mmCIF file of C-alpha atoms in Angstrom:
data_model
loop_
_atom_site.group_PDB
_atom_site.id
_atom_site.type_symbol
_atom_site.label_atom_id
_atom_site.label_comp_id
_atom_site.label_asym_id
_atom_site.label_seq_id
_atom_site.Cartn_x
_atom_site.Cartn_y
_atom_site.Cartn_z
ATOM 1 C CA MET A 1 -5.599 -157.819 36.245
ATOM 2 C CA LYS A 2 -9.388 -157.818 35.127
ATOM 3 C CA SER A 3 -9.601 -154.165 35.711
ATOM 4 C CA PHE A 4 -6.582 -153.525 33.386
ATOM 5 C CA ILE A 5 -7.960 -155.706 30.826
ATOM 6 C CA ALA A 6 -11.236 -153.800 30.783
ATOM 7 C CA LEU A 7 -9.594 -150.654 30.540
ATOM 8 C CA ALA A 8 -7.538 -151.862 27.557
ATOM 9 C CA LEU A 9 -10.635 -153.095 25.826
ATOM 10 C CA ILE A 10 -12.237 -149.551 26.532
ATOM 11 C CA ALA A 11 -9.335 -147.870 25.034
ATOM 12 C CA THR A 12 -9.268 -149.943 22.005
ATOM 13 C CA SER A 13 -12.828 -149.466 21.245
ATOM 14 C CA LEU A 14 -12.596 -145.552 21.786
ATOM 15 C CA PHE A 15 -9.439 -145.768 19.470
ATOM 16 C CA ALA A 16 -11.551 -147.669 16.981
ATOM 17 C CA GLY A 17 -14.212 -145.293 17.112
ATOM 18 C CA ALA A 18 -12.292 -142.365 16.447
ATOM 19 C CA LEU A 19 -10.840 -143.725 13.541
ATOM 20 C CA ALA A 20 -14.044 -145.197 12.122
ATOM 21 C CA ASP A 21 -14.455 -142.723 9.515
ATOM 22 C CA GLU A 22 -10.715 -142.803 8.331
ATOM 23 C CA GLU A 23 -9.932 -144.284 5.011
ATOM 24 C CA TYR A 24 -7.470 -146.957 4.668
ATOM 25 C CA CYS A 25 -5.551 -148.610 1.819
ATOM 26 C CA GLN A 26 -6.895 -151.947 2.852
ATOM 27 C CA ASN A 27 -10.345 -150.791 2.093
ATOM 28 C CA SER A 28 -9.773 -149.959 -1.525
ATOM 29 C CA VAL A 29 -6.574 -151.948 -2.445
ATOM 30 C CA ILE A 30 -8.322 -154.599 -4.366
ATOM 31 C CA THR A 31 -10.290 -152.121 -6.615
ATOM 32 C CA ALA A 32 -7.323 -149.980 -7.042
ATOM 33 C CA CYS A 33 -5.041 -152.942 -7.932
ATOM 34 C CA SER A 34 -7.576 -154.004 -10.523
ATOM 35 C CA SER A 35 -6.675 -151.294 -12.808
ATOM 36 C CA SER A 36 -3.083 -150.913 -14.261
ATOM 37 C CA THR A 37 -2.444 -147.909 -12.286
ATOM 38 C CA PHE A 38 -3.352 -146.242 -9.162
ATOM 39 C CA SER A 39 -5.608 -143.233 -9.599
ATOM 40 C CA ALA A 40 -4.458 -139.884 -8.620
ATOM 41 C CA ASN A 41 -7.035 -139.764 -5.810
ATOM 42 C CA SER A 42 -5.945 -143.322 -4.497
ATOM 43 C CA ILE A 43 -5.141 -143.492 -0.739
ATOM 44 C CA CYS A 44 -2.658 -146.320 -1.475
ATOM 45 C CA ASN A 45 0.305 -143.982 -1.694
ATOM 46 C CA ALA A 46 3.222 -142.591 0.217
ATOM 47 C CA ARG A 47 1.578 -139.245 1.193
ATOM 48 C CA PHE A 48 0.906 -138.751 4.857
ATOM 49 C CA ALA A 49 1.034 -135.896 7.535
ATOM 50 C CA GLY A 50 1.074 -132.411 5.922
ATOM 51 C CA ILE A 51 2.487 -133.146 2.617
ATOM 52 C CA ASP A 52 -0.494 -131.947 0.703
ATOM 53 C CA GLN A 53 -0.371 -128.493 2.196
ATOM 54 C CA ILE A 54 3.563 -128.167 2.092
ATOM 55 C CA GLU A 55 4.239 -129.885 -1.441
ATOM 56 C CA PRO A 56 3.762 -126.424 -3.341
ATOM 57 C CA GLU A 57 6.180 -124.524 -0.946
ATOM 58 C CA VAL A 58 8.847 -127.360 -1.493
ATOM 59 C CA GLN A 59 8.195 -127.157 -5.285
ATOM 60 C CA ALA A 60 8.805 -123.530 -5.189
ATOM 61 C CA TYR A 61 11.955 -124.068 -3.280
ATOM 62 C CA ILE A 62 13.142 -126.529 -5.833
ATOM 63 C CA ASN A 63 12.501 -124.056 -8.573
ATOM 64 C CA SER A 64 14.609 -121.537 -6.793
ATOM 65 C CA GLN A 65 17.415 -123.803 -6.076
ATOM 66 C CA LEU A 66 17.603 -124.848 -9.788
ATOM 67 C CA THR A 67 17.461 -121.105 -10.913
ATOM 68 C CA LYS A 68 20.360 -120.292 -8.630
ATOM 69 C CA SER A 69 22.224 -123.098 -9.989
ATOM 70 C CA TYR A 70 21.975 -121.779 -13.550
ATOM 71 C CA GLU A 71 22.955 -118.280 -12.318
ATOM 72 C CA TYR A 72 26.197 -119.451 -10.514
ATOM 73 C CA LEU A 73 26.962 -121.389 -13.516
ATOM 74 C CA LEU A 74 26.848 -118.271 -15.798
ATOM 75 C CA LEU A 75 28.809 -116.457 -13.248
ATOM 76 C CA ALA A 76 31.524 -119.212 -13.230
ATOM 77 C CA THR A 77 31.550 -119.033 -17.122
ATOM 78 C CA HIS A 78 31.802 -115.245 -16.905
ATOM 79 C CA PHE A 79 34.817 -115.331 -14.657
ATOM 80 C CA ASN A 80 36.584 -118.231 -16.619
ATOM 81 C CA SER A 81 36.611 -116.293 -19.902
ATOM 82 C CA TYR A 82 40.078 -115.002 -21.233
ATOM 83 C CA GLN A 83 39.103 -111.300 -20.657
ATOM 84 C CA LYS A 84 38.209 -111.756 -16.800
ATOM 85 C CA ASN A 85 40.593 -114.755 -15.944
ATOM 86 C CA ARG A 86 39.705 -115.087 -12.469
ATOM 87 C CA PRO A 87 40.016 -118.582 -11.665
ATOM 88 C CA GLY A 88 39.436 -118.262 -8.002
ATOM 89 C CA PHE A 89 36.022 -116.627 -8.513
ATOM 90 C CA GLN A 90 35.189 -119.412 -11.098
ATOM 91 C CA LYS A 91 35.913 -122.008 -8.555
ATOM 92 C CA LEU A 92 33.720 -120.291 -5.983
ATOM 93 C CA TYR A 93 30.757 -120.021 -8.384
ATOM 94 C CA GLN A 94 31.225 -123.417 -9.908
ATOM 95 C CA GLY A 95 30.902 -124.852 -6.245
ATOM 96 C CA LEU A 96 27.817 -122.917 -5.590
ATOM 97 C CA SER A 97 26.243 -124.085 -8.956
ATOM 98 C CA ASP A 98 26.942 -127.638 -8.256
ATOM 99 C CA ARG A 99 25.797 -127.496 -4.676
ATOM 100 C CA SER A 100 22.489 -125.715 -5.682
ATOM 101 C CA PHE A 101 21.950 -128.417 -8.342
ATOM 102 C CA ASP A 102 22.709 -131.432 -5.941
ATOM 103 C CA ASP A 103 20.162 -129.880 -3.428
ATOM 104 C CA THR A 104 17.612 -129.632 -6.191
ATOM 105 C CA ILE A 105 18.184 -133.445 -6.903
ATOM 106 C CA ALA A 106 17.975 -134.027 -3.214
ATOM 107 C CA LEU A 107 14.820 -132.293 -2.783
ATOM 108 C CA ILE A 108 13.159 -134.073 -5.879
ATOM 109 C CA LYS A 109 14.127 -137.344 -4.084
ATOM 110 C CA GLN A 110 12.615 -136.343 -0.870
ATOM 111 C CA ILE A 111 9.300 -135.134 -2.504
ATOM 112 C CA THR A 112 8.946 -138.432 -4.467
ATOM 113 C CA ARG A 113 9.799 -140.319 -1.645
ATOM 114 C CA ARG A 114 6.980 -138.938 0.312
ATOM 115 C CA GLY A 115 4.566 -139.786 -2.601
ATOM 116 C CA GLY A 116 4.788 -136.055 -4.280
ATOM 117 C CA ILE A 117 5.192 -135.171 -7.965
ATOM 118 C CA VAL A 118 7.588 -132.361 -9.210
ATOM 119 C CA ASP A 119 6.242 -130.724 -12.182
ATOM 120 C CA PHE A 120 8.548 -128.123 -13.615
ATOM 121 C CA ASN A 121 5.850 -127.125 -16.173
ATOM 122 C CA THR A 122 3.742 -125.686 -13.335
ATOM 123 C CA ARG A 123 5.260 -122.522 -11.796
ATOM 124 C CA HIS A 124 4.857 -122.568 -8.032
ATOM 125 C CA GLU A 125 5.594 -119.094 -6.322
ATOM 126 C CA SER A 126 5.855 -118.189 -2.578
ATOM 127 C CA ALA A 127 6.849 -114.889 -0.892
ATOM 128 C CA ALA A 128 10.148 -116.544 0.051
ATOM 129 C CA SER A 129 11.029 -117.788 -3.504
ATOM 130 C CA VAL A 130 10.369 -114.758 -5.560
ATOM 131 C CA SER A 131 13.805 -113.282 -6.976
ATOM 132 C CA THR A 132 14.288 -110.234 -8.798
ATOM 133 C CA GLN A 133 14.789 -110.668 -12.626
ATOM 134 C CA ARG A 134 18.172 -109.581 -13.755
ATOM 135 C CA GLN A 135 19.040 -108.615 -17.311
ATOM 136 C CA THR A 136 22.872 -109.576 -17.108
ATOM 137 C CA LEU A 137 25.192 -111.482 -15.029
ATOM 138 C CA GLU A 138 28.331 -109.900 -16.415
ATOM 139 C CA VAL A 139 29.332 -108.008 -13.339
ATOM 140 C CA ASP A 140 32.558 -107.282 -11.644
ATOM 141 C CA GLU A 141 34.100 -109.244 -8.734
ATOM 142 C CA LEU A 142 32.643 -107.279 -5.929
ATOM 143 C CA GLN A 143 29.199 -107.001 -7.524
ATOM 144 C CA SER A 144 29.206 -110.724 -8.095
ATOM 145 C CA LEU A 145 29.678 -111.400 -4.523
ATOM 146 C CA ALA A 146 26.967 -109.135 -3.529
ATOM 147 C CA LEU A 147 24.740 -110.994 -5.976
ATOM 148 C CA ALA A 148 25.724 -114.396 -4.564
ATOM 149 C CA LEU A 149 25.178 -113.035 -1.143
ATOM 150 C CA ASP A 150 21.612 -111.909 -2.103
ATOM 151 C CA ASN A 151 21.092 -115.379 -3.719
ATOM 152 C CA GLU A 152 22.038 -117.247 -0.567
ATOM 153 C CA LYS A 153 19.938 -115.243 1.856
ATOM 154 C CA GLN A 154 16.892 -115.884 -0.574
ATOM 155 C CA LEU A 155 17.524 -119.660 -0.358
ATOM 156 C CA ALA A 156 18.108 -119.357 3.364
ATOM 157 C CA THR A 157 14.922 -117.459 3.656
ATOM 158 C CA GLY A 158 13.140 -120.136 1.260
ATOM 159 C CA ALA A 159 14.498 -123.047 3.697
ATOM 160 C CA THR A 160 13.242 -121.174 6.756
ATOM 161 C CA HIS A 161 9.833 -120.703 5.089
ATOM 162 C CA VAL A 162 9.472 -124.388 4.232
ATOM 163 C CA HIS A 163 10.543 -125.414 7.666
ATOM 164 C CA THR A 164 8.097 -123.059 9.345
ATOM 165 C CA ARG A 165 5.238 -124.338 7.267
ATOM 166 C CA ALA A 166 6.048 -127.915 7.781
ATOM 167 C CA SER A 167 6.651 -127.218 11.686
ATOM 168 C CA HIS A 168 3.650 -124.848 12.439
ATOM 169 C CA SER A 169 1.101 -125.258 9.746
ATOM 170 C CA GLN A 170 -2.508 -126.719 10.750
ATOM 171 C CA GLN A 171 -1.572 -130.104 9.329
ATOM 172 C CA HIS A 172 2.198 -130.104 10.143
ATOM 173 C CA ASP A 173 4.774 -132.325 9.007
ATOM 174 C CA PRO A 174 7.539 -133.244 11.457
ATOM 175 C CA GLU A 175 9.514 -135.563 9.176
ATOM 176 C CA LEU A 176 9.874 -132.919 6.405
ATOM 177 C CA ALA A 177 10.790 -130.104 8.865
ATOM 178 C CA HIS A 178 13.325 -132.375 10.356
ATOM 179 C CA TYR A 179 14.702 -132.993 6.816
ATOM 180 C CA ILE A 180 15.038 -129.344 6.147
ATOM 181 C CA GLU A 181 16.645 -128.619 9.194
ATOM 182 C CA GLU A 182 19.257 -131.269 8.910
ATOM 183 C CA ASN A 183 20.075 -130.607 5.390
ATOM 184 C CA PHE A 184 19.504 -126.951 4.576
ATOM 185 C CA LEU A 185 19.285 -124.544 7.449
ATOM 186 C CA GLY A 186 22.705 -124.784 8.824
ATOM 187 C CA LYS A 187 24.426 -125.067 5.609
ATOM 188 C CA GLN A 188 22.667 -121.982 4.166
ATOM 189 C CA ALA A 189 23.626 -119.998 7.395
ATOM 190 C CA ASP A 190 27.400 -120.870 6.892
ATOM 191 C CA THR A 191 27.217 -119.984 3.226
ATOM 192 C CA VAL A 192 25.679 -116.542 3.946
ATOM 193 C CA ARG A 193 28.222 -115.977 6.583
ATOM 194 C CA LYS A 194 31.163 -116.765 4.247
ATOM 195 C CA LEU A 195 29.953 -114.605 1.429
ATOM 196 C CA SER A 196 29.198 -111.793 3.561
ATOM 197 C CA GLY A 197 32.827 -112.030 4.722
ATOM 198 C CA TYR A 198 34.113 -112.227 1.276
ATOM 199 C CA ALA A 199 32.117 -109.107 0.167
ATOM 200 C CA ASN A 200 33.280 -106.974 3.188
ATOM 201 C CA ASP A 201 36.781 -107.975 2.805
ATOM 202 C CA LEU A 202 37.066 -107.262 -0.940
ATOM 203 C CA ALA A 203 35.164 -103.856 -0.528
ATOM 204 C CA LYS A 204 37.878 -102.893 2.044
ATOM 205 C CA LEU A 205 40.558 -103.924 -0.327
ATOM 206 C CA MET A 206 39.246 -102.041 -3.094
ATOM 207 C CA LYS A 207 39.455 -98.589 -1.417
ATOM 208 C CA VAL A 208 42.702 -97.706 -3.037
ATOM 209 C CA PRO A 209 43.204 -95.660 -6.245
ATOM 210 C CA ASP A 210 44.263 -98.802 -8.227
ATOM 211 C CA PRO A 211 42.340 -101.949 -6.887
ATOM 212 C CA SER A 212 43.553 -104.360 -9.674
ATOM 213 C CA LEU A 213 46.252 -105.827 -7.320
ATOM 214 C CA SER A 214 43.930 -106.108 -4.555
ATOM 215 C CA VAL A 215 41.369 -108.014 -6.809
ATOM 216 C CA TYR A 216 44.221 -110.365 -8.122
ATOM 217 C CA LEU A 217 45.406 -111.338 -4.683
ATOM 218 C CA PHE A 218 41.885 -111.854 -3.335
ATOM 219 C CA ASP A 219 41.154 -114.229 -6.462
ATOM 220 C CA GLU A 220 44.491 -115.980 -5.483
ATOM 221 C CA TYR A 221 43.148 -116.536 -2.010
ATOM 222 C CA LEU A 222 39.798 -117.776 -3.290
ATOM 223 C CA GLN A 223 41.832 -120.424 -5.235
ATOM 224 C CA LYS A 224 43.200 -121.827 -2.312
ATOM 225 C CA GLN A 225 39.858 -122.274 -0.439
#
């Protein structure tokens, strides 16, 4: 029993020595709380693990999600016009727009929960979040599916990039990696698979002299999804 207690005391002293140089909120909370707000460099916050290194990557992904939501909304409006009159395509792109917007809100909540700040006045870019600038979104049905598929692949790549950074960076963040895996990776893979199927099916249906009936029937199919 005495030997066990001795080992426990040694382990405790080693642990305390290893953390002797660490900063703790309790060491500065009185000074920090004496002012009306915590300073930007205060350690009395919700930040821990690798959030400092990964926060710019998540900000870039938030920007990408919000941009895609806007692009999908423009596509939905385009196909809801009296000239196009494609309620099935309008429903598809309105749903994707709403989903990307909801994902943007969810990511903002996640970052702020971890003590981060989302600043839309600062543009954060990463290799996975760069998208090609397009002059117009007034495209036909098949081109719109190809555009949506490209968008979803970019979002899937962005989610994978954030997950990889959170999992394998020098100061990794398991909690954030788990959040991205649970809420984005599988969902993005499913959407890529669905849109790739739509694009291939419609491309085959349009291999006729007059594809207008094929497009109409495909739009009817999308309305029922």
